[in-house]
Tab-separated table of C-alpha atoms and ligand atoms in Angstrom:
chain	number	residue	atom	x	y	z
R	1	UNK	CA	-67.582	16.569	-23.425
R	2	UNK	CA	-68.271	14.497	-20.362
R	3	UNK	CA	-68.981	16.317	-17.065
R	4	UNK	CA	-66.473	14.030	-15.272
R	5	UNK	CA	-63.097	12.489	-16.112
R	6	UNK	CA	-62.305	9.110	-14.582
R	7	UNK	CA	-58.646	8.332	-14.743
R	8	UNK	CA	-57.181	4.866	-14.177
R	9	UNK	CA	-53.538	4.506	-13.268
R	10	UNK	CA	-51.906	1.600	-14.941
R	11	UNK	CA	-48.777	1.955	-12.735
R	12	UNK	CA	-50.879	1.817	-9.560
R	13	UNK	CA	-52.669	-1.337	-10.676
R	14	UNK	CA	-49.362	-2.904	-11.682
R	15	UNK	CA	-47.886	-1.974	-8.298
R	16	UNK	CA	-50.804	-3.543	-6.406
R	17	UNK	CA	-50.692	-6.725	-8.461
R	18	UNK	CA	-46.933	-6.976	-8.011
R	19	UNK	CA	-47.450	-6.578	-4.179
R	20	UNK	CA	-49.884	-9.582	-4.120
R	21	UNK	CA	-47.722	-11.652	-6.510
R	22	UNK	CA	-44.763	-11.272	-4.150
R	23	UNK	CA	-46.903	-11.944	-1.085
R	24	UNK	CA	-48.550	-15.177	-2.288
R	25	UNK	CA	-45.638	-16.642	-4.198
R	26	UNK	CA	-45.422	-18.505	-7.497
R	27	UNK	CA	-47.575	-21.511	-6.561
R	28	UNK	CA	-50.696	-19.534	-5.833
R	29	UNK	CA	-52.711	-18.093	-8.666
R	30	UNK	CA	-53.928	-14.572	-8.661
R	31	UNK	CA	-57.563	-13.821	-9.548
R	32	UNK	CA	-58.124	-10.157	-10.361
R	33	UNK	CA	-61.724	-9.595	-9.187
R	34	UNK	CA	-63.262	-7.246	-11.783
R	35	UNK	CA	-66.953	-7.702	-10.989
R	36	UNK	CA	-69.241	-4.614	-10.814
R	37	UNK	CA	-67.387	-2.684	-13.573
R	38	UNK	CA	-64.097	-3.505	-11.773
R	39	UNK	CA	-65.386	-1.864	-8.604
R	40	UNK	CA	-66.277	1.215	-10.621
R	41	UNK	CA	-62.812	1.381	-12.221
R	42	UNK	CA	-63.883	0.132	-15.658
R	43	UNK	CA	-64.191	-3.489	-16.565
R	44	UNK	CA	-62.308	-3.670	-19.830
R	45	UNK	CA	-59.390	-1.341	-19.049
R	46	UNK	CA	-58.754	-2.987	-15.688
R	47	UNK	CA	-59.045	-6.504	-17.083
R	48	UNK	CA	-56.603	-5.666	-19.914
R	49	UNK	CA	-54.014	-4.142	-17.488
R	50	UNK	CA	-54.452	-6.965	-15.028
R	51	UNK	CA	-53.882	-9.642	-17.740
R	52	UNK	CA	-50.896	-7.730	-19.076
R	53	UNK	CA	-49.291	-7.594	-15.574
R	54	UNK	CA	-49.704	-11.243	-14.910
R	55	UNK	CA	-53.061	-11.867	-13.344
R	56	UNK	CA	-53.939	-15.548	-13.974
R	57	UNK	CA	-57.709	-15.341	-13.848
R	58	UNK	CA	-60.439	-12.647	-14.007
R	59	UNK	CA	-63.153	-12.888	-11.351
R	60	UNK	CA	-66.719	-11.734	-12.018
R	61	UNK	CA	-70.103	-12.082	-10.370
R	62	UNK	CA	-72.386	-12.833	-13.319
R	63	UNK	CA	-72.431	-14.821	-16.589
R	64	UNK	CA	-73.233	-11.473	-18.292
R	65	UNK	CA	-69.909	-9.979	-17.086
R	66	UNK	CA	-68.146	-13.134	-18.147
R	67	UNK	CA	-69.612	-12.873	-21.694
R	68	UNK	CA	-68.463	-9.222	-22.037
R	69	UNK	CA	-64.971	-10.209	-20.997
R	70	UNK	CA	-64.991	-13.203	-23.368
R	71	UNK	CA	-65.690	-10.877	-26.331
R	72	UNK	CA	-62.567	-8.797	-25.467
R	73	UNK	CA	-60.266	-11.516	-24.195
R	74	UNK	CA	-60.886	-14.779	-26.166
R	75	UNK	CA	-58.368	-16.803	-24.142
R	76	UNK	CA	-58.696	-15.466	-20.607
R	77	UNK	CA	-59.699	-17.755	-17.781
R	78	UNK	CA	-62.791	-16.319	-16.120
R	79	UNK	CA	-64.148	-17.301	-12.709
R	80	UNK	CA	-67.866	-16.687	-12.271
R	81	UNK	CA	-68.433	-16.366	-8.520
R	82	UNK	CA	-72.137	-15.541	-8.267
R	83	UNK	CA	-74.971	-17.884	-9.050
R	84	UNK	CA	-76.435	-18.081	-12.553
R	85	UNK	CA	-80.195	-17.549	-12.501
R	86	UNK	CA	-82.280	-19.711	-14.855
R	87	UNK	CA	-79.285	-22.044	-15.335
R	88	UNK	CA	-81.426	-24.767	-16.932
R	89	UNK	CA	-82.474	-22.337	-19.694
R	90	UNK	CA	-79.030	-20.810	-20.320
R	91	UNK	CA	-76.403	-23.388	-19.440
R	92	UNK	CA	-75.304	-23.573	-23.077
R	93	UNK	CA	-73.771	-20.136	-22.708
R	94	UNK	CA	-71.275	-21.837	-20.349
R	95	UNK	CA	-69.885	-23.963	-23.191
R	96	UNK	CA	-66.366	-22.677	-22.644
R	97	UNK	CA	-63.416	-24.603	-21.199
R	98	UNK	CA	-61.879	-21.445	-19.852
R	99	UNK	CA	-64.852	-20.486	-17.740
R	100	UNK	CA	-64.646	-21.583	-14.097
R	101	UNK	CA	-68.036	-21.595	-12.284
R	102	UNK	CA	-68.816	-21.753	-8.604
R	103	UNK	CA	-71.918	-23.870	-7.839
R	104	UNK	CA	-73.792	-24.565	-4.619
R	105	UNK	CA	-75.974	-27.564	-5.600
R	106	UNK	CA	-75.562	-30.890	-7.224
R	107	UNK	CA	-78.332	-30.071	-9.751
R	108	UNK	CA	-76.135	-27.322	-11.131
R	109	UNK	CA	-73.259	-29.790	-11.648
R	110	UNK	CA	-75.606	-32.170	-13.370
R	111	UNK	CA	-76.729	-29.535	-15.781
R	112	UNK	CA	-73.301	-28.111	-16.523
R	113	UNK	CA	-71.597	-31.512	-16.927
R	114	UNK	CA	-73.680	-32.343	-19.972
R	115	UNK	CA	-71.766	-29.734	-22.002
R	116	UNK	CA	-69.201	-31.045	-24.396
R	117	UNK	CA	-66.681	-28.269	-23.734
R	118	UNK	CA	-67.710	-27.748	-20.153
R	119	UNK	CA	-66.318	-25.116	-17.823
R	120	UNK	CA	-64.397	-26.059	-14.670
R	121	UNK	CA	-66.791	-26.696	-11.866
R	122	UNK	CA	-65.943	-25.591	-8.330
R	123	UNK	CA	-68.233	-26.404	-5.416
R	124	UNK	CA	-68.794	-23.616	-2.964
R	125	UNK	CA	-69.126	-24.469	0.697
R	126	UNK	CA	-70.937	-22.247	3.135
R	127	UNK	CA	-68.625	-22.141	6.187
R	128	UNK	CA	-70.269	-19.218	7.983
R	129	UNK	CA	-71.422	-16.541	5.536
R	130	UNK	CA	-74.919	-17.972	5.060
R	131	UNK	CA	-75.076	-16.764	1.489
R	132	UNK	CA	-74.259	-19.145	-1.374
R	133	UNK	CA	-72.704	-22.557	-0.955
R	134	UNK	CA	-73.527	-26.071	0.221
R	135	UNK	CA	-74.049	-26.354	3.947
R	136	UNK	CA	-71.459	-28.140	6.082
R	137	UNK	CA	-74.062	-30.739	7.072
R	138	UNK	CA	-74.470	-31.701	3.426
R	139	UNK	CA	-70.847	-32.026	2.450
R	140	UNK	CA	-70.465	-35.823	3.083
R	141	UNK	CA	-73.611	-36.713	1.243
R	142	UNK	CA	-72.733	-34.355	-1.569
R	143	UNK	CA	-69.227	-35.811	-2.058
R	144	UNK	CA	-70.683	-39.298	-2.014
R	145	UNK	CA	-73.264	-38.485	-4.627
R	146	UNK	CA	-70.915	-36.673	-6.945
R	147	UNK	CA	-68.703	-39.635	-6.876
R	148	UNK	CA	-71.491	-42.225	-7.266
R	149	UNK	CA	-72.944	-40.340	-10.298
R	150	UNK	CA	-69.373	-39.850	-11.698
R	151	UNK	CA	-69.940	-36.130	-11.978
R	152	UNK	CA	-66.941	-33.886	-12.699
R	153	UNK	CA	-65.519	-31.638	-9.958
R	154	UNK	CA	-62.459	-29.420	-10.347
R	155	UNK	CA	-62.369	-27.137	-7.395
R	156	UNK	CA	-63.667	-26.259	-3.953
R	157	UNK	CA	-64.181	-22.794	-2.469
R	158	UNK	CA	-65.534	-20.773	0.406
R	159	UNK	CA	-65.771	-17.120	1.377
R	160	UNK	CA	-64.950	-15.390	4.707
R	161	UNK	CA	-67.723	-13.390	6.452
R	162	UNK	CA	-65.980	-10.958	8.709
R	163	UNK	CA	-62.238	-10.953	8.205
R	164	UNK	CA	-62.455	-7.197	7.381
R	165	UNK	CA	-64.560	-6.287	10.373
R	166	UNK	CA	-62.444	-7.352	13.352
R	167	UNK	CA	-58.934	-7.521	14.613
R	168	UNK	CA	-59.849	-10.731	16.474
R	169	UNK	CA	-60.114	-13.574	13.922
R	170	UNK	CA	-61.619	-16.588	15.716
R	171	UNK	CA	-64.671	-16.598	13.456
R	172	UNK	CA	-62.451	-16.659	10.333
R	173	UNK	CA	-60.296	-19.400	11.833
R	174	UNK	CA	-63.395	-21.473	12.499
R	175	UNK	CA	-64.472	-20.944	8.865
R	176	UNK	CA	-61.022	-22.006	7.728
R	177	UNK	CA	-61.207	-25.232	9.851
R	178	UNK	CA	-64.618	-26.033	8.412
R	179	UNK	CA	-63.339	-25.480	4.902
R	180	UNK	CA	-60.319	-27.749	5.543
R	181	UNK	CA	-62.567	-30.452	6.892
R	182	UNK	CA	-64.795	-30.174	3.768
R	183	UNK	CA	-61.696	-30.539	1.672
R	184	UNK	CA	-60.790	-33.686	3.636
R	185	UNK	CA	-64.199	-35.131	3.148
R	186	UNK	CA	-63.953	-34.707	-0.608
R	187	UNK	CA	-60.493	-36.281	-0.482
R	188	UNK	CA	-61.932	-39.366	1.241
R	189	UNK	CA	-64.224	-39.790	-1.732
R	190	UNK	CA	-61.387	-39.608	-4.141
R	191	UNK	CA	-61.340	-35.926	-5.085
R	192	UNK	CA	-57.681	-35.527	-4.261
R	193	UNK	CA	-56.487	-32.588	-6.366
R	194	UNK	CA	-59.311	-30.060	-6.241
R	195	UNK	CA	-58.344	-26.426	-6.755
R	196	UNK	CA	-58.848	-24.919	-3.272
R	197	UNK	CA	-59.590	-21.251	-2.648
R	198	UNK	CA	-61.046	-19.014	-0.010
R	199	UNK	CA	-59.099	-15.787	0.348
R	200	UNK	CA	-60.141	-12.294	-0.720
R	201	UNK	CA	-58.065	-9.186	-0.128
R	202	UNK	CA	-58.109	-9.098	3.670
R	203	UNK	CA	-57.691	-12.842	4.247
R	204	UNK	CA	-54.972	-13.096	1.578
R	205	UNK	CA	-53.023	-10.376	3.401
R	206	UNK	CA	-53.635	-11.726	6.902
R	207	UNK	CA	-53.693	-15.543	6.793
R	208	UNK	CA	-50.894	-17.273	4.808
R	209	UNK	CA	-52.731	-20.608	5.330
R	210	UNK	CA	-55.806	-19.236	3.494
R	211	UNK	CA	-53.896	-18.473	0.276
R	212	UNK	CA	-54.066	-22.153	-0.854
R	213	UNK	CA	-54.189	-22.558	-4.727
R	214	UNK	CA	-55.528	-19.094	-5.580
R	215	UNK	CA	-56.452	-15.776	-4.076
R	216	UNK	CA	-59.453	-13.684	-5.227
R	217	UNK	CA	-58.384	-10.093	-4.767
R	218	UNK	CA	-60.813	-7.270	-5.415
R	219	UNK	CA	-60.654	-4.060	-3.332
R	220	UNK	CA	-56.865	-4.016	-2.833
R	221	UNK	CA	-56.162	-4.611	-6.489
R	222	UNK	CA	-57.514	-1.058	-6.750
R	223	UNK	CA	-55.174	0.134	-3.989
R	224	UNK	CA	-57.800	0.369	-1.283
R	225	UNK	CA	-57.690	-1.229	2.126
R	226	UNK	CA	-60.555	-3.623	2.910
R	227	UNK	CA	-60.841	-1.806	6.277
R	228	UNK	CA	-58.819	-0.054	8.946
R	229	UNK	CA	-59.174	-3.303	10.983
R	230	UNK	CA	-57.142	-5.138	8.265
R	231	UNK	CA	-54.266	-2.689	8.737
R	232	UNK	CA	-54.495	-2.932	12.562
R	233	UNK	CA	-54.566	-6.703	12.427
R	234	UNK	CA	-51.415	-6.778	10.254
R	235	UNK	CA	-49.630	-4.543	12.710
R	236	UNK	CA	-50.814	-6.558	15.707
R	237	UNK	CA	-49.626	-9.731	13.984
R	238	UNK	CA	-46.267	-8.022	13.290
R	239	UNK	CA	-46.735	-8.508	9.609
R	240	UNK	CA	-45.688	-6.049	6.935
R	241	UNK	CA	-48.282	-3.481	6.059
R	242	UNK	CA	-48.057	-3.424	2.310
R	243	UNK	CA	-48.043	-0.258	0.328
R	244	UNK	CA	-51.175	-0.049	-1.907
R	245	UNK	CA	-51.642	2.682	-4.492
R	246	UNK	CA	-55.159	3.916	-5.231
R	247	UNK	CA	-55.724	3.576	-8.970
R	248	UNK	CA	-58.669	5.899	-9.588
R	249	UNK	CA	-58.922	9.661	-9.922
R	250	UNK	CA	-62.236	11.474	-10.445
R	251	UNK	CA	-62.144	14.985	-11.753
R	252	UNK	CA	-64.631	17.566	-12.897
R	253	UNK	CA	-64.621	21.340	-13.578
R	254	UNK	CA	-66.126	24.485	-12.080
R	255	UNK	CA	-69.340	25.071	-14.029
R	256	UNK	CA	-70.538	28.340	-12.452
R	257	UNK	CA	-69.471	30.820	-9.750
R	258	UNK	CA	-71.575	33.070	-7.551
R	259	UNK	CA	-70.846	35.595	-4.859
R	260	UNK	CA	-73.395	35.367	-2.068
R	261	UNK	CA	-73.996	37.799	0.785
R	262	UNK	CA	-73.967	36.547	4.344
R	263	UNK	CA	-77.275	34.940	5.342
R	264	UNK	CA	-78.099	33.334	1.906
R	265	UNK	CA	-79.550	29.856	1.803
R	266	UNK	CA	-77.887	27.202	-0.422
R	267	UNK	CA	-79.578	24.309	-2.180
R	268	UNK	CA	-82.643	22.080	-1.729
R	269	UNK	CA	-84.267	22.248	1.685
R	270	UNK	CA	-82.258	25.383	2.483
R	271	UNK	CA	-80.051	23.307	4.818
R	272	UNK	CA	-77.111	25.746	4.637
R	273	UNK	CA	-77.086	29.474	5.276
R	274	UNK	CA	-73.920	31.400	4.545
R	275	UNK	CA	-72.251	32.726	7.651
R	276	UNK	CA	-70.045	35.195	5.799
R	277	UNK	CA	-69.921	36.603	2.299
R	278	UNK	CA	-69.310	33.480	0.285
R	279	UNK	CA	-67.824	32.728	-3.066
R	280	UNK	CA	-69.607	29.573	-4.241
R	281	UNK	CA	-68.728	27.204	-7.135
R	282	UNK	CA	-71.140	24.803	-8.796
R	283	UNK	CA	-69.730	21.482	-10.123
R	284	UNK	CA	-71.666	19.178	-12.476
R	285	UNK	CA	-71.505	16.074	-10.210
R	286	UNK	CA	-74.360	14.797	-8.091
R	287	UNK	CA	-75.795	11.603	-6.761
R	288	UNK	CA	-76.634	10.350	-10.292
R	289	UNK	CA	-72.914	10.586	-11.117
R	290	UNK	CA	-72.248	8.538	-8.020
R	291	UNK	CA	-71.494	11.062	-5.322
R	292	UNK	CA	-73.036	9.873	-2.112
R	293	UNK	CA	-75.834	12.253	-0.960
R	294	UNK	CA	-74.687	11.835	2.602
R	295	UNK	CA	-71.736	14.056	1.737
R	296	UNK	CA	-74.202	16.987	1.789
R	297	UNK	CA	-72.845	19.756	4.138
R	298	UNK	CA	-70.046	17.352	5.068
R	299	UNK	CA	-67.633	16.419	2.387
R	300	UNK	CA	-64.948	18.312	0.406
R	301	UNK	CA	-63.500	18.471	-3.042
R	302	UNK	CA	-60.073	19.851	-4.086
R	303	UNK	CA	-59.369	22.904	-6.125
R	304	UNK	CA	-55.802	24.266	-6.683
R	305	UNK	CA	-54.544	21.925	-3.890
R	306	UNK	CA	-57.092	23.339	-1.441
R	307	UNK	CA	-60.116	21.850	0.244
R	308	UNK	CA	-63.493	23.248	-0.800
R	309	UNK	CA	-66.418	22.273	1.456
R	310	UNK	CA	-69.669	21.008	0.068
R	311	UNK	CA	-72.490	23.458	0.902
R	312	UNK	CA	-76.096	22.389	1.207
R	313	UNK	CA	-77.542	19.191	-0.193
R	314	UNK	CA	-75.925	17.385	-3.061
R	315	UNK	CA	-78.381	17.539	-6.051
R	316	UNK	CA	-79.017	14.888	-8.661
R	317	UNK	CA	-76.384	16.324	-11.083
R	318	UNK	CA	-74.817	19.242	-9.249
R	319	UNK	CA	-73.004	20.200	-6.024
R	320	UNK	CA	-72.145	23.569	-4.558
R	321	UNK	CA	-68.740	24.272	-2.986
R	322	UNK	CA	-67.413	27.031	-0.801
R	323	UNK	CA	-64.404	28.555	-2.599
R	324	UNK	CA	-64.231	31.779	-0.557
R	325	UNK	CA	-60.688	30.836	0.537
R	326	UNK	CA	-59.546	29.896	-2.974
R	327	UNK	CA	-59.716	33.294	-4.553
R	328	UNK	CA	-57.954	32.342	-7.778
R	329	UNK	CA	-60.521	29.656	-8.581
R	330	UNK	CA	-62.286	30.456	-11.838
R	331	UNK	CA	-64.746	29.041	-14.305
R	332	UNK	CA	-63.494	25.832	-15.937
R	333	UNK	CA	-60.818	25.123	-13.258
R	334	UNK	CA	-60.239	21.478	-12.323
R	335	UNK	CA	-61.983	20.084	-9.333
R	336	UNK	CA	-60.838	16.790	-7.824
R	337	UNK	CA	-63.683	14.647	-6.373
R	338	UNK	CA	-61.428	11.653	-5.596
R	339	UNK	CA	-57.659	11.705	-5.792
R	340	UNK	CA	-54.992	14.335	-5.156
R	341	UNK	CA	-54.445	17.946	-5.983
R	342	UNK	CA	-51.066	19.323	-4.883
R	343	UNK	CA	-50.349	17.730	-1.510
R	344	UNK	CA	-54.009	17.281	-0.599
R	345	UNK	CA	-55.827	13.941	-1.029
R	346	UNK	CA	-59.492	12.999	-0.907
R	347	UNK	CA	-59.725	9.235	-0.731
R	348	UNK	CA	-62.612	6.712	-1.096
R	349	UNK	CA	-62.029	6.158	2.624
R	350	UNK	CA	-62.763	9.853	3.285
R	351	UNK	CA	-65.983	9.557	1.275
R	352	UNK	CA	-66.881	6.314	3.156
R	353	UNK	CA	-66.305	8.050	6.516
R	354	UNK	CA	-68.470	11.011	5.480
R	355	UNK	CA	-71.207	8.767	4.150
R	356	UNK	CA	-70.993	6.166	6.896
R	357	UNK	CA	-70.400	3.317	4.445
R	358	UNK	CA	-67.395	1.354	3.055
R	359	UNK	CA	-64.965	2.392	0.332
R	360	UNK	CA	-66.251	-0.605	-1.808
R	361	UNK	CA	-69.648	1.110	-2.129
R	362	UNK	CA	-68.098	4.552	-2.908
R	363	UNK	CA	-66.128	3.399	-5.895
R	364	UNK	CA	-68.623	0.913	-7.317
R	365	UNK	CA	-71.223	3.674	-7.491
R	366	UNK	CA	-69.278	5.949	-9.800
R	367	UNK	CA	-71.426	6.259	-12.930
R	368	UNK	CA	-70.407	3.465	-15.332
R	369	UNK	CA	-71.317	5.630	-18.381
R	370	UNK	CA	-68.243	7.755	-17.963
R	371	UNK	CA	-65.319	6.460	-20.010
R	372	UNK	CA	-62.307	5.351	-17.935
R	373	UNK	CA	-59.062	6.726	-19.336
R	374	UNK	CA	-55.866	4.848	-18.717
R	375	UNK	CA	-52.989	7.128	-17.614
R	376	UNK	CA	-49.279	6.444	-16.890
Y	1	PLP	C1	-66.065	-9.862	-4.333
Y	1	PLP	C2	-65.518	-11.124	-3.919
Y	1	PLP	C3	-64.148	-11.218	-3.611
Y	1	PLP	C4	-63.188	-10.064	-3.503
Y	1	PLP	O1	-63.282	-9.495	-2.255
Y	1	PLP	P1	-62.393	-8.194	-1.791
Y	1	PLP	O2	-62.652	-8.021	-0.384
Y	1	PLP	O3	-62.851	-7.079	-2.639
Y	1	PLP	O4	-61.007	-8.569	-2.077
Y	1	PLP	C5	-63.685	-12.521	-3.368
Y	1	PLP	N1	-64.443	-13.615	-3.362
Y	1	PLP	C6	-65.780	-13.539	-3.688
Y	1	PLP	C7	-66.614	-14.760	-3.640
Y	1	PLP	C8	-66.359	-12.298	-3.856
Y	1	PLP	O5	-67.662	-12.210	-4.193
């Protein structure tokens, strides 16, 4: 018996994919970004639901993730977005016509193009993220050399740096201009029908001109907003704020109950002292299981549709809750860490606010060892 249950809602994923499908139209392909154990939601169950509900491509970070997907889905198109370390030593693992790889350097194209059944090669352009990608200064030289050496090239891509962070989008617009000029440069050298892509969740929702040939949607596939700013931007731009449905529920059970007199310290560091006679519940979830330790003395969980405050520091595998005002709560009762109980919700955004981070980090940290169970 696992100490946590992670439930994955098929209908929520279907709903979110349908939302993007309608938004981007039939000409733009939909990449379901399932890197990092599908943002903690479970790589294989999410990939299988996404493919069933019409995702065209699965997006991952690493070759390792691509190989796991390939074992389960022999025909799926898989886009590998991160770089592949030690490419020279392992490029034969890319012998797969339904792999698409993003590369930053011509050396990578040279290596990959020697494969008989080579993957599709997309060049990544750094338009302002300063992470992967060829620099804007090098684009002309690069296009010239790829053409001169008769190397294959199938696509061109970039990634926005700060669309999620602001409601003012001049930096993203500059990135888009740079990307369009890189596309033009490649066109001049004869690469006329490259597959063009740059949009992730926020930019796909905000900028219709960024949708191009495919969108790479991660966080909002799971029903989460990239940020509050994304919602505000949509409303400022008088665009529809789509309805997204969170797909993940995290549940556990009350493991132990204690009645403590007023003035009792709780947990490591004695950071909490009861201010009243307190009924306390222990749940078998801690920072190892993926609960952010910054929720100590701050966050809540749900029991019988009521909020139970976290008392003291979160431990490695346990957390203490105040259930004084939930008198019916008893041993073995369900505790919702993320999701809803009755009319109350605790969302990944609540956790992110308590922990001063982003919802992306909250969900990707949920222990991958727990099985993900598909419901509805
Ligand atoms: C992770 C990632 C995405 C998805 O971003 P979201 O904000 O989660 O939609 C898209 N493109 C690249 C290159 C990524 O690494």
